[in-house]
PDB file of C-alpha atoms in Angstrom:
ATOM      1  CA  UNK A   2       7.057  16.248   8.720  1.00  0.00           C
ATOM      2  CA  UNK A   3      10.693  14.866   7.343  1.00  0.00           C
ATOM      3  CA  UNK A   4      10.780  11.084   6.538  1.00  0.00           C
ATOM      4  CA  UNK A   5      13.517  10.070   9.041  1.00  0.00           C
ATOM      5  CA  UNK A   6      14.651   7.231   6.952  1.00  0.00           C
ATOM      6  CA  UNK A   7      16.913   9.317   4.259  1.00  0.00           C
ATOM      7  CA  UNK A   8      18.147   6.474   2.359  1.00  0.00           C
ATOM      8  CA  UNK A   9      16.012   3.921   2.466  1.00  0.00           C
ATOM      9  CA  UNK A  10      15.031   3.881  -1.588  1.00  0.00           C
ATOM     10  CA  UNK A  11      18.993   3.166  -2.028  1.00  0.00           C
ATOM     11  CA  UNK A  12      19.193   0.475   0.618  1.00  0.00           C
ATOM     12  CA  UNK A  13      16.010  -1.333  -1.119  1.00  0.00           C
ATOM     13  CA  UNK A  14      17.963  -1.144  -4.447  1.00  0.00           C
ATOM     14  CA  UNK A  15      20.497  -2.622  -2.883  1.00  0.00           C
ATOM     15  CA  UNK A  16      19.360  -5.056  -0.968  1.00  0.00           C
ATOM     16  CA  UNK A  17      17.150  -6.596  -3.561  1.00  0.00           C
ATOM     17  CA  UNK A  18      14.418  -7.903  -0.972  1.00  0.00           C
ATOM     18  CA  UNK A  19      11.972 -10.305  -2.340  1.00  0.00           C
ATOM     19  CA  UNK A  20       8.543 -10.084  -2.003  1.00  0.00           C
ATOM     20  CA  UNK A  21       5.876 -12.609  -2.132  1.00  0.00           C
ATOM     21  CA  UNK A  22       2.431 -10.645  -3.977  1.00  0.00           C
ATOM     22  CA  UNK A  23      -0.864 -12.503  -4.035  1.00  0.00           C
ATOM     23  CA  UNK A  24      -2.298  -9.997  -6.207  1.00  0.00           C
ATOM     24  CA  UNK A  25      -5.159 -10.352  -8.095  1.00  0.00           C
ATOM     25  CA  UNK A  26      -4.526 -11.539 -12.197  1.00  0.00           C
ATOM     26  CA  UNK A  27      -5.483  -7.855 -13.250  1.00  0.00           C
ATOM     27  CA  UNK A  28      -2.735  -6.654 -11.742  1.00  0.00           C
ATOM     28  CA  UNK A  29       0.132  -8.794 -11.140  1.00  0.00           C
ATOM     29  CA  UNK A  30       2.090  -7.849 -14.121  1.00  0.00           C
ATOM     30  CA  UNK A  31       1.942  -4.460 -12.862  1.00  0.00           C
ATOM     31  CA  UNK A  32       2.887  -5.092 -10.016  1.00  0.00           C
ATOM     32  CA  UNK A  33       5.323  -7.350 -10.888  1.00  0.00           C
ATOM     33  CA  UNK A  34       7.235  -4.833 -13.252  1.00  0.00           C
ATOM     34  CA  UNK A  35       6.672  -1.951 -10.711  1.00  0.00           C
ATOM     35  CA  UNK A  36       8.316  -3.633  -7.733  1.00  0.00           C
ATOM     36  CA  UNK A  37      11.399  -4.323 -10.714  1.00  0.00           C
ATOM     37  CA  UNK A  38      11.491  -0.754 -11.814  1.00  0.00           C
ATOM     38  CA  UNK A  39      11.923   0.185  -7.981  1.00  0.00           C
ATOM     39  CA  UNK A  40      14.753  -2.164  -6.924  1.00  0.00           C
ATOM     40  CA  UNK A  41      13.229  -5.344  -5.404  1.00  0.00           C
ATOM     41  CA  UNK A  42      12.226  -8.567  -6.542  1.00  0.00           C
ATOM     42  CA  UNK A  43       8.566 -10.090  -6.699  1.00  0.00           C
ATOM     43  CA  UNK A  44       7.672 -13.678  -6.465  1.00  0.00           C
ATOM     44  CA  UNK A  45       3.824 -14.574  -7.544  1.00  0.00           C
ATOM     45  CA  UNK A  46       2.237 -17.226  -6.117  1.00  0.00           C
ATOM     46  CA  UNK A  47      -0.906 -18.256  -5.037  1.00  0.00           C
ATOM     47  CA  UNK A  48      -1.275 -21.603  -5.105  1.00  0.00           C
ATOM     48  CA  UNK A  49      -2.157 -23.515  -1.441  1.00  0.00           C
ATOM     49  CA  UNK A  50       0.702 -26.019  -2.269  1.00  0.00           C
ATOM     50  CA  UNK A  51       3.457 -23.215  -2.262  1.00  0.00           C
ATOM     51  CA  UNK A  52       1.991 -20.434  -0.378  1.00  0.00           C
ATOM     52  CA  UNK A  53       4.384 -21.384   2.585  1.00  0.00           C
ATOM     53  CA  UNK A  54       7.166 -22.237   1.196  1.00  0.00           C
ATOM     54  CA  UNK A  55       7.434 -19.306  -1.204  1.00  0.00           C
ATOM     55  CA  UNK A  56       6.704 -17.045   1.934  1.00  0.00           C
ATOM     56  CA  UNK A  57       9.365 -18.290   3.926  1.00  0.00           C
ATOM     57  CA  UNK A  58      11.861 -17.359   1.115  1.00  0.00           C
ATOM     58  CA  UNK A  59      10.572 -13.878   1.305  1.00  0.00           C
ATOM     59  CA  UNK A  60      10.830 -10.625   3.273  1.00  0.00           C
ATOM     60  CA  UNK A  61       7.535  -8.966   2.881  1.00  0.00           C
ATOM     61  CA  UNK A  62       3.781 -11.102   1.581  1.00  0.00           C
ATOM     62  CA  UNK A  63       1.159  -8.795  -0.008  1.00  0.00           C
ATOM     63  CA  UNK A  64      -2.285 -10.190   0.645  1.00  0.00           C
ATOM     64  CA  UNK A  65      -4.757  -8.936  -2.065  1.00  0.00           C
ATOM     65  CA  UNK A  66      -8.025  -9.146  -2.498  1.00  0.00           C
ATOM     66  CA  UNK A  67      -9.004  -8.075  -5.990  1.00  0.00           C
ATOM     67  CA  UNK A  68      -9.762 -11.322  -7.530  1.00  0.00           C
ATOM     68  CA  UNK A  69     -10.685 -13.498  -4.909  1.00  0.00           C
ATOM     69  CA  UNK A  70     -12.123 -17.248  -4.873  1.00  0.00           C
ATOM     70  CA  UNK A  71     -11.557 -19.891  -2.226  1.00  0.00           C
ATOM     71  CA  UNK A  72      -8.793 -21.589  -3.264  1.00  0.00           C
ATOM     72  CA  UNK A  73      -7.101 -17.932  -3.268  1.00  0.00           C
ATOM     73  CA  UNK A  74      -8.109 -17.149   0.142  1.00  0.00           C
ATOM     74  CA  UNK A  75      -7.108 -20.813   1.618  1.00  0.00           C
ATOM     75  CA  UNK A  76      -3.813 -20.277   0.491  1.00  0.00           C
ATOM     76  CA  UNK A  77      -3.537 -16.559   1.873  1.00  0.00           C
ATOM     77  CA  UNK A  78      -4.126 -18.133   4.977  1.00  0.00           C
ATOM     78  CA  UNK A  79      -1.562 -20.069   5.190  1.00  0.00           C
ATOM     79  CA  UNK A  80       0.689 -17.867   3.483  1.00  0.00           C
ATOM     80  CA  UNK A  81      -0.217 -15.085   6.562  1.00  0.00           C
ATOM     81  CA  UNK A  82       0.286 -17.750   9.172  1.00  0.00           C
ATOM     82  CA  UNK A  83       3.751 -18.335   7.966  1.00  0.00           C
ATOM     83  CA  UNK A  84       4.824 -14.884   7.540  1.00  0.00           C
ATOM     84  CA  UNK A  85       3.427 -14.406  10.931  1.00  0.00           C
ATOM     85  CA  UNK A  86       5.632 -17.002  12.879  1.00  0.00           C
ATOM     86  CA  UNK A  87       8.794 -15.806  10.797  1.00  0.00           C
ATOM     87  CA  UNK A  88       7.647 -12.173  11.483  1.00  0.00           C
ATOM     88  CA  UNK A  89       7.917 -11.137   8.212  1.00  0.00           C
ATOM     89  CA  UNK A  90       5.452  -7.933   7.380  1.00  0.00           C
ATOM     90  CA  UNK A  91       2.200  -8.179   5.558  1.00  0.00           C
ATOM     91  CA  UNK A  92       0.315  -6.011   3.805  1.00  0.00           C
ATOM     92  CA  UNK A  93      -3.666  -6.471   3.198  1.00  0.00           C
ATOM     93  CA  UNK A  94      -5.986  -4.735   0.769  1.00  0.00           C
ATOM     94  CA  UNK A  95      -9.080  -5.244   1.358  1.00  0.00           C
ATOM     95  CA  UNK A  96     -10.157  -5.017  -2.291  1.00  0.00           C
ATOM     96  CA  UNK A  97     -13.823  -4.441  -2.584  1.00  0.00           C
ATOM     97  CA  UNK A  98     -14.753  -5.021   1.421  1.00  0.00           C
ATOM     98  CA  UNK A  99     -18.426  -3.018   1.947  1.00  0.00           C
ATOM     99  CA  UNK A 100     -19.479  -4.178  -1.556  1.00  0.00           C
ATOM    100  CA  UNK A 101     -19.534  -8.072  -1.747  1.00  0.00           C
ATOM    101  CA  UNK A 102     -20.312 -10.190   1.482  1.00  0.00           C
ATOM    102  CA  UNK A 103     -17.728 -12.257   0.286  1.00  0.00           C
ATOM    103  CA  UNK A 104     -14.858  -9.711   0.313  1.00  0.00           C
ATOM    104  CA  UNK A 105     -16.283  -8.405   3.415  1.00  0.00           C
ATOM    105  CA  UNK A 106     -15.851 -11.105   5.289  1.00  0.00           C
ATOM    106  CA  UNK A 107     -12.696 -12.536   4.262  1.00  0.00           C
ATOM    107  CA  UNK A 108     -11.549  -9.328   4.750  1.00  0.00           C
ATOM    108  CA  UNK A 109     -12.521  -9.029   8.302  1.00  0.00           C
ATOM    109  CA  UNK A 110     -11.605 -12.598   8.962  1.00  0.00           C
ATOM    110  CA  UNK A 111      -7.570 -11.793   7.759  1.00  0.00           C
ATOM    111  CA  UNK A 112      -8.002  -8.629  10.158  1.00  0.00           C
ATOM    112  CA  UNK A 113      -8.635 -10.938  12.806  1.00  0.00           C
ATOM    113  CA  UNK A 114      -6.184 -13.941  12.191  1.00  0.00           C
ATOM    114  CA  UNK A 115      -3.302 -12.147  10.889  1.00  0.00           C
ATOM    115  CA  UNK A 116      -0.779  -9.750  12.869  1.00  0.00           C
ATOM    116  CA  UNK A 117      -0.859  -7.444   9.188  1.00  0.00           C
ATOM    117  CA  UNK A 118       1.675  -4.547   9.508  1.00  0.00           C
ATOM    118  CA  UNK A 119      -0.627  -2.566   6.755  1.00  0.00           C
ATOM    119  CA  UNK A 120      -3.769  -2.326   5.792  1.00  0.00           C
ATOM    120  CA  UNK A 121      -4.331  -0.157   2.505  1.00  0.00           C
ATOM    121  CA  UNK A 122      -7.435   0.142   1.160  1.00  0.00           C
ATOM    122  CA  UNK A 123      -9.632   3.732  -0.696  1.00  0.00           C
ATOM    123  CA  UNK A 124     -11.805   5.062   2.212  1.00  0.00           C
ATOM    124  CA  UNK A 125     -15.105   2.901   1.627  1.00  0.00           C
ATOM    125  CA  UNK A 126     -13.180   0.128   1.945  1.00  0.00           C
ATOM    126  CA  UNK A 127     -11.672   1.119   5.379  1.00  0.00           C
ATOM    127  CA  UNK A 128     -14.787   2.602   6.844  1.00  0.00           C
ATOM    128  CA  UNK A 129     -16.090  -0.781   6.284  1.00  0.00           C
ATOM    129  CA  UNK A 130     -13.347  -2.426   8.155  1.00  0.00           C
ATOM    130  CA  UNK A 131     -13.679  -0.146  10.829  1.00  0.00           C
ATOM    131  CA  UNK A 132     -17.627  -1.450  11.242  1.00  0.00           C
ATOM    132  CA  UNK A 133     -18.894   1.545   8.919  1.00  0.00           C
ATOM    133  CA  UNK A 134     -21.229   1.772   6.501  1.00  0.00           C
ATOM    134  CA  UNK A 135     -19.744   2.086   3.437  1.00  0.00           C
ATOM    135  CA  UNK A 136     -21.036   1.847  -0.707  1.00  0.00           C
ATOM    136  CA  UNK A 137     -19.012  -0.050  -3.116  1.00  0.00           C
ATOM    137  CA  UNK A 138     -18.213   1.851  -6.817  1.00  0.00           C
ATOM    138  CA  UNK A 139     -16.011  -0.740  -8.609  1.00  0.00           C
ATOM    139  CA  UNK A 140     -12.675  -0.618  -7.152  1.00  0.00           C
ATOM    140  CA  UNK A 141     -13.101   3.279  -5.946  1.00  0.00           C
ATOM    141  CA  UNK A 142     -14.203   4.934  -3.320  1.00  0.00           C
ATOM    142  CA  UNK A 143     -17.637   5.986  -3.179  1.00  0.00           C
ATOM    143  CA  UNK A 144     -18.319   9.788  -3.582  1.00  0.00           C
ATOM    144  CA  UNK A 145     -19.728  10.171  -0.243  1.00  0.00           C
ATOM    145  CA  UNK A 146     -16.699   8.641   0.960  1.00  0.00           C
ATOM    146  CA  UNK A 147     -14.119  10.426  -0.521  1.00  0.00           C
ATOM    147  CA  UNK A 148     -11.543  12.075   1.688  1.00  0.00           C
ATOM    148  CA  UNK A 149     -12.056  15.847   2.272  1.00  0.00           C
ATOM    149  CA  UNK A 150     -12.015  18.807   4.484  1.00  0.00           C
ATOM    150  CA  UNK A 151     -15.603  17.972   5.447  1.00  0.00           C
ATOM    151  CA  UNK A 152     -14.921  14.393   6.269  1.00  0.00           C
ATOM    152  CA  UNK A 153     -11.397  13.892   7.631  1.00  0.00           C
ATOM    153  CA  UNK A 154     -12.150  13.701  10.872  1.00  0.00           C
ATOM    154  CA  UNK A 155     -14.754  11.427  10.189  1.00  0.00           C
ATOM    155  CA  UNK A 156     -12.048   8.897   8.008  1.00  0.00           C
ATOM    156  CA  UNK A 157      -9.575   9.513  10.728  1.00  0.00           C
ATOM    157  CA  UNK A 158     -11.281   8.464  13.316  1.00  0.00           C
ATOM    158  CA  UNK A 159     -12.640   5.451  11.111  1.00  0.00           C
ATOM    159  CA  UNK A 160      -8.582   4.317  10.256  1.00  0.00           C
ATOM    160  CA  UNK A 161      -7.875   5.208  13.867  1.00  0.00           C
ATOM    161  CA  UNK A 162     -10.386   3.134  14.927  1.00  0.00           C
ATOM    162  CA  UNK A 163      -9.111   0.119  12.503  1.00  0.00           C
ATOM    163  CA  UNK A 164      -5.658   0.156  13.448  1.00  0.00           C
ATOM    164  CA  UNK A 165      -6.814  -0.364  17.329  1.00  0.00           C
ATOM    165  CA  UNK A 166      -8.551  -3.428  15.920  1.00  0.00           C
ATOM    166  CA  UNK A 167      -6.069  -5.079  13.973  1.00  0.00           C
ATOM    167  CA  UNK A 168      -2.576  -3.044  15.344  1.00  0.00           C
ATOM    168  CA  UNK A 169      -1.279  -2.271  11.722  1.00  0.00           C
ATOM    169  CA  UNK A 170      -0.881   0.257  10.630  1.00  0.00           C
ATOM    170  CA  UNK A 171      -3.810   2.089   8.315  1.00  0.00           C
ATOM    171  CA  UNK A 172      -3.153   3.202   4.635  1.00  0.00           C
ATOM    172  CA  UNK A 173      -6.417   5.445   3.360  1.00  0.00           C
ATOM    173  CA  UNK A 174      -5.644   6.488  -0.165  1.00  0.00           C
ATOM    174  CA  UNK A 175      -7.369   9.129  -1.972  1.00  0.00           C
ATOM    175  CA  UNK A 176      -6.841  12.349  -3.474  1.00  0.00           C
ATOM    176  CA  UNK A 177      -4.697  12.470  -0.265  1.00  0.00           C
ATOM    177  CA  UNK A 178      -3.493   9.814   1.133  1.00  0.00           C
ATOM    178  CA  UNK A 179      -4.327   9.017   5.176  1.00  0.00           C
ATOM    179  CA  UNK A 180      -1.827   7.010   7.253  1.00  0.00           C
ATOM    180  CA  UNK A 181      -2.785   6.083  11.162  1.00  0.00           C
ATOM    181  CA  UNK A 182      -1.930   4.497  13.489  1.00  0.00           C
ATOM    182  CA  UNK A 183      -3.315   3.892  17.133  1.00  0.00           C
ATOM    183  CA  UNK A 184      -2.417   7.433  18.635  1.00  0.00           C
ATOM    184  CA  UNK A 185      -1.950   9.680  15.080  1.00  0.00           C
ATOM    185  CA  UNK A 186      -2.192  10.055  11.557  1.00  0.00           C
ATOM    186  CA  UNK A 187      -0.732  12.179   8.920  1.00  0.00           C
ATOM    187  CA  UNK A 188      -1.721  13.007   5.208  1.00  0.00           C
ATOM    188  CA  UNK A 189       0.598  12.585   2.230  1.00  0.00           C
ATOM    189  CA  UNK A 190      -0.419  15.405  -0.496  1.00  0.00           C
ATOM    190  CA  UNK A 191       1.341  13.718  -3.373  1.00  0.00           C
ATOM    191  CA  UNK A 192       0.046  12.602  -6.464  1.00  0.00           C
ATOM    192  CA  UNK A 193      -1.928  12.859  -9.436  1.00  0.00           C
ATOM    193  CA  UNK A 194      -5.208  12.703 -10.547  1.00  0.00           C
ATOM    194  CA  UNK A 195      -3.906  10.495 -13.989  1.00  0.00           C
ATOM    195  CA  UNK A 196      -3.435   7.139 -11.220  1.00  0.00           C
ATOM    196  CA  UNK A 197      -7.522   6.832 -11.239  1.00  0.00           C
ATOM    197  CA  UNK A 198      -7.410   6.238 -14.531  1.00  0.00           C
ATOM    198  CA  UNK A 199      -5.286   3.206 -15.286  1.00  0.00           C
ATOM    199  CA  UNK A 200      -6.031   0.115 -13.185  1.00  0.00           C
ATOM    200  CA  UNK A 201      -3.473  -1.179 -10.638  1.00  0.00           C
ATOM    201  CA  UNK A 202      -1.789   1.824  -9.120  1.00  0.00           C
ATOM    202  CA  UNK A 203      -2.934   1.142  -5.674  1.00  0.00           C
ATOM    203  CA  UNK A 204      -1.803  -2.579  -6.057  1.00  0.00           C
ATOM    204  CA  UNK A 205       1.634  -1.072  -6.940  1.00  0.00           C
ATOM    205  CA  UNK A 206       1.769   0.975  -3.919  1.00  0.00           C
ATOM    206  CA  UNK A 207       0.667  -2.489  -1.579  1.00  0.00           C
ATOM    207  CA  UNK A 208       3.815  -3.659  -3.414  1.00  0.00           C
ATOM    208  CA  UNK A 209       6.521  -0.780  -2.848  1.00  0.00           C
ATOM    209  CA  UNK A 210       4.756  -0.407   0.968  1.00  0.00           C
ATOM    210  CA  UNK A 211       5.887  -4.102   1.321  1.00  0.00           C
ATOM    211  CA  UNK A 212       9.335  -3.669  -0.257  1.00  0.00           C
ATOM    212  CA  UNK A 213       9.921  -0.776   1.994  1.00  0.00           C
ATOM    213  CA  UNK A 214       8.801  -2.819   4.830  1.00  0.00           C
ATOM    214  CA  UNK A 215      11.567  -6.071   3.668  1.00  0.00           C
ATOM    215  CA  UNK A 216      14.536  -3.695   4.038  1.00  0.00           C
ATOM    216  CA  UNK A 217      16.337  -4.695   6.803  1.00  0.00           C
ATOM    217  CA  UNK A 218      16.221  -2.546   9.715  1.00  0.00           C
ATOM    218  CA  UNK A 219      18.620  -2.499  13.608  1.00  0.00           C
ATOM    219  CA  UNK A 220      15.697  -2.195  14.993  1.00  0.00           C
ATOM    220  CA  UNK A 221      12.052  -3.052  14.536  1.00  0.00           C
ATOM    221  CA  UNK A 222      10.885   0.156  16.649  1.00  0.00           C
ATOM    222  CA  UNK A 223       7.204   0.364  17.088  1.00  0.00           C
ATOM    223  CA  UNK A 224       6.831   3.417  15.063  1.00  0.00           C
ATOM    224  CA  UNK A 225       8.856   1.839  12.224  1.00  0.00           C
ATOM    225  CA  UNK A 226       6.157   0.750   9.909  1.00  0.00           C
ATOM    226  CA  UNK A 227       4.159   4.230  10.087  1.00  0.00           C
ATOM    227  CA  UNK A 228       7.377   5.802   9.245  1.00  0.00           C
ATOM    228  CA  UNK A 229       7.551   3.278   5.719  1.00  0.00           C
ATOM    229  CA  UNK A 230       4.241   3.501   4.703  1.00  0.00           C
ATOM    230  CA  UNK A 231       4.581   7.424   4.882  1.00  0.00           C
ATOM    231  CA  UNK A 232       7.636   6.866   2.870  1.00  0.00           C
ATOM    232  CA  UNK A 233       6.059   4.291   0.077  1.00  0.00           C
ATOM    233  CA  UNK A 234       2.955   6.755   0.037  1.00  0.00           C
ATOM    234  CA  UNK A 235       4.897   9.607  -1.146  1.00  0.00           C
ATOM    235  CA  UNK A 236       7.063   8.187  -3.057  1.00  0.00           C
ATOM    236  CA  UNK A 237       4.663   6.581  -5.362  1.00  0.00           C
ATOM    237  CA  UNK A 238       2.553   9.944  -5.622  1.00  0.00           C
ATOM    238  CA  UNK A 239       5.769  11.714  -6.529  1.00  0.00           C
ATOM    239  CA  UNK A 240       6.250   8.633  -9.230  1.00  0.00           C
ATOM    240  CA  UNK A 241       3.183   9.497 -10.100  1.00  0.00           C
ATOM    241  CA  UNK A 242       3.913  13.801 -10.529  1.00  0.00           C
ATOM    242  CA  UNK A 243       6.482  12.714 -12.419  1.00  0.00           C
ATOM    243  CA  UNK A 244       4.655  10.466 -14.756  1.00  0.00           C
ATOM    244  CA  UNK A 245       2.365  13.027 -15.330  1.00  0.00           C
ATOM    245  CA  UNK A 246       4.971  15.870 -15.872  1.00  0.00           C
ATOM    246  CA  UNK A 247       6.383  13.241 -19.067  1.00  0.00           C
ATOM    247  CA  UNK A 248       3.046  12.657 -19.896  1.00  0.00           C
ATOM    248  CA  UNK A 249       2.062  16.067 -20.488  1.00  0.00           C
ATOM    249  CA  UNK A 250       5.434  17.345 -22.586  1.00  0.00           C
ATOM    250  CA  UNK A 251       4.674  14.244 -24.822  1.00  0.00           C
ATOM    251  CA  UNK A 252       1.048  15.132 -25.186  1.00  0.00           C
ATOM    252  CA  UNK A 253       0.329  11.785 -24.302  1.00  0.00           C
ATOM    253  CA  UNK A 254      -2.226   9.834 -22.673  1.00  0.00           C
ATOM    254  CA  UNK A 255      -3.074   7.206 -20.668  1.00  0.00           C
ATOM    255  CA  UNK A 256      -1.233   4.581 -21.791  1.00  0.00           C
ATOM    256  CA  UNK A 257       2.265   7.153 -22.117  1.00  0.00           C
ATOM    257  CA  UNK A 258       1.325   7.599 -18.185  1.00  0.00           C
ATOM    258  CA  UNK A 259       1.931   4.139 -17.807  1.00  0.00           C
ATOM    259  CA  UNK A 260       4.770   3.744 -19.475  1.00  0.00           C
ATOM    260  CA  UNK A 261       5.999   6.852 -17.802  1.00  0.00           C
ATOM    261  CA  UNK A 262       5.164   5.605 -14.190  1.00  0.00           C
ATOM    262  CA  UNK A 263       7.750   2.823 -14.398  1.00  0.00           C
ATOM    263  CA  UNK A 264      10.105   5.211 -15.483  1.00  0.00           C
ATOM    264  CA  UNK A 265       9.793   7.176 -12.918  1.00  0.00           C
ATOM    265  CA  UNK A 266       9.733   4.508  -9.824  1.00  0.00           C
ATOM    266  CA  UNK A 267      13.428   3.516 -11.734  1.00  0.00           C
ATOM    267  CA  UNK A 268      14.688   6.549 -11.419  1.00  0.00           C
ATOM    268  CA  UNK A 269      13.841   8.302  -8.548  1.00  0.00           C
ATOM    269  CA  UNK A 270      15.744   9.371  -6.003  1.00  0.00           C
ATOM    270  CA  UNK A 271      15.687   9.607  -1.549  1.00  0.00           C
ATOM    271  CA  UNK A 272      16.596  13.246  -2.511  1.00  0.00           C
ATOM    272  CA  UNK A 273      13.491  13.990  -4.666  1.00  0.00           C
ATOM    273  CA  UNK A 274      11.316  11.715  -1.758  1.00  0.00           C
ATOM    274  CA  UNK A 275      12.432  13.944   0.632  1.00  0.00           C
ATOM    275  CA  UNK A 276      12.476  17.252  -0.952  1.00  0.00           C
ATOM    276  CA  UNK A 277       8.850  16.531  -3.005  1.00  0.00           C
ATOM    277  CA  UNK A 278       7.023  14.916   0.176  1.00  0.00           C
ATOM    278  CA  UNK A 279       4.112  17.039   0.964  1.00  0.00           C
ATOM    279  CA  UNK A 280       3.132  15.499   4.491  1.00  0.00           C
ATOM    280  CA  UNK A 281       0.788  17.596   7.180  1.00  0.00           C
ATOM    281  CA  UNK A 282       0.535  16.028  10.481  1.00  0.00           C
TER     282      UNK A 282
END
């Protein structure tokens, strides 16, 4: 599969588009610098007394779920409600859902209120979106849950089955990454095994899926969104290649990788996207 969108990297650094991230406070200067590094601008703000108003200003809200209380939640409501009448995209992960009733149900309770464009979660916390069973480890996916040969069909039908539900589109990230709509899915084969080991890299990709998503398009064709997320999903596991290829010469470790995966999300180009993307339909 070829990403159709050939320059859309360039017209993000361009364009500048600013996105609101309630992230949770582990992440957010991650985040923060990683959405920089790429092109756009982050705004982060979670407080119920600015949630709309910092929304409106934006092009794209991230919704995440890491640290949650209920002040946090209240004003992701009303941050999603707003982004929903302006039609601005919003991304949800569902951090922790299937561990903590909590999570769970807040989770499921966004789902349900909010038109989201993506939901990106690991694969326990989709299959328990998708009514699943599912076991919590941490922030990871739970080893009987991790995406496979053996149990692809099994997770597709399970982010299949969640994008029905909630019509966004369904982010599954693993050692591959899973991205589904209603009628199909894809994998993205790009990556490294280095982004398990330092905390936030899946709260970066929410971020660069939501940047991709605030670049202006003609056009908001239905398949428009798949077609991003694809596009954010191998781009970051190619930042993340790269990282690793830096990481190794300087027989570094985890903290180099870090340092290195902001280097590479500045520098990276629509050409290496398009050449490095490894996607199987």
């Amino acid at each position: 599969m070829r990403l159709k969108e050939d320059n859309l990297l360039e017209r993000l650094r361009r364009e500048r588009p600013l996105i609101h991230c309630m992230t949770n406070y582990v992440t957010a200067g991650d985040v923060a610098n990683y959405l920089l590094a790429a092109g756009a601008s982050p705004v982060m703000a979670d407080s119920a007394r600015e949630a709309e108003e910092v929304t409106a200003a934006a092009r794209g809200l991230v919704l995440n779920l890491g640290t949650l209380s209920d002040e946090k939640l209240a004003a992701m409501r009303l941050a999603g409600k707003k982004a929903a009448v302006l039609g601005h995209p919003i991304v949800l992960d569902p951090v922790g859902a299937g561990g903590a009733s909590f999570r769970t149900e807040a989770a499921k309770a966004l789902v349900h209120e909010l038109p989201c464009s993506v939901i990106r979660g690991n694969v326990s916390e989709i299959l328990a979106l998708s009514e699943e069973s599912s076991a919590l480890y941490g922030v990871d996916a739970g080893k009987k849950d991790e995406l496979d040969r053996k149990n692809l069909e099994r997770c597709a039908k399970a982010a299949e089955r969640l994008a029905r539900m909630s019509g966004a589109v369904v982010v599954m990230t693993g050692k591959k990454d899973l991205i589904a709509d209603e009628n199909r899915y894809c994998l993205v084969d790009n990556g490294h095994p280095m982004m398990k080991r330092i905390t936030g890299a899946g709260c970066m990709l929410d971020g660069l899926t939501a940047a991709f998503l605030g670049v202006s398009i003609e056009e908001k064709k239905r398949e428009w969104v798949f077609e991003r997320a694809v596009y954010a999903a191998a781009a970051h596991g190619l930042c993340g290649e790269m990282a690793w290829e830096k990481t190794e010469a300087a027989k570094g470790g985890t903290g180099t990788f870090h340092t290195c995966l902001f280097d590479a999300v500045s520098i990276i180009t629509d050409h290496q996207i398009q050449e490095g993307a490894r996607i199987e339909i």
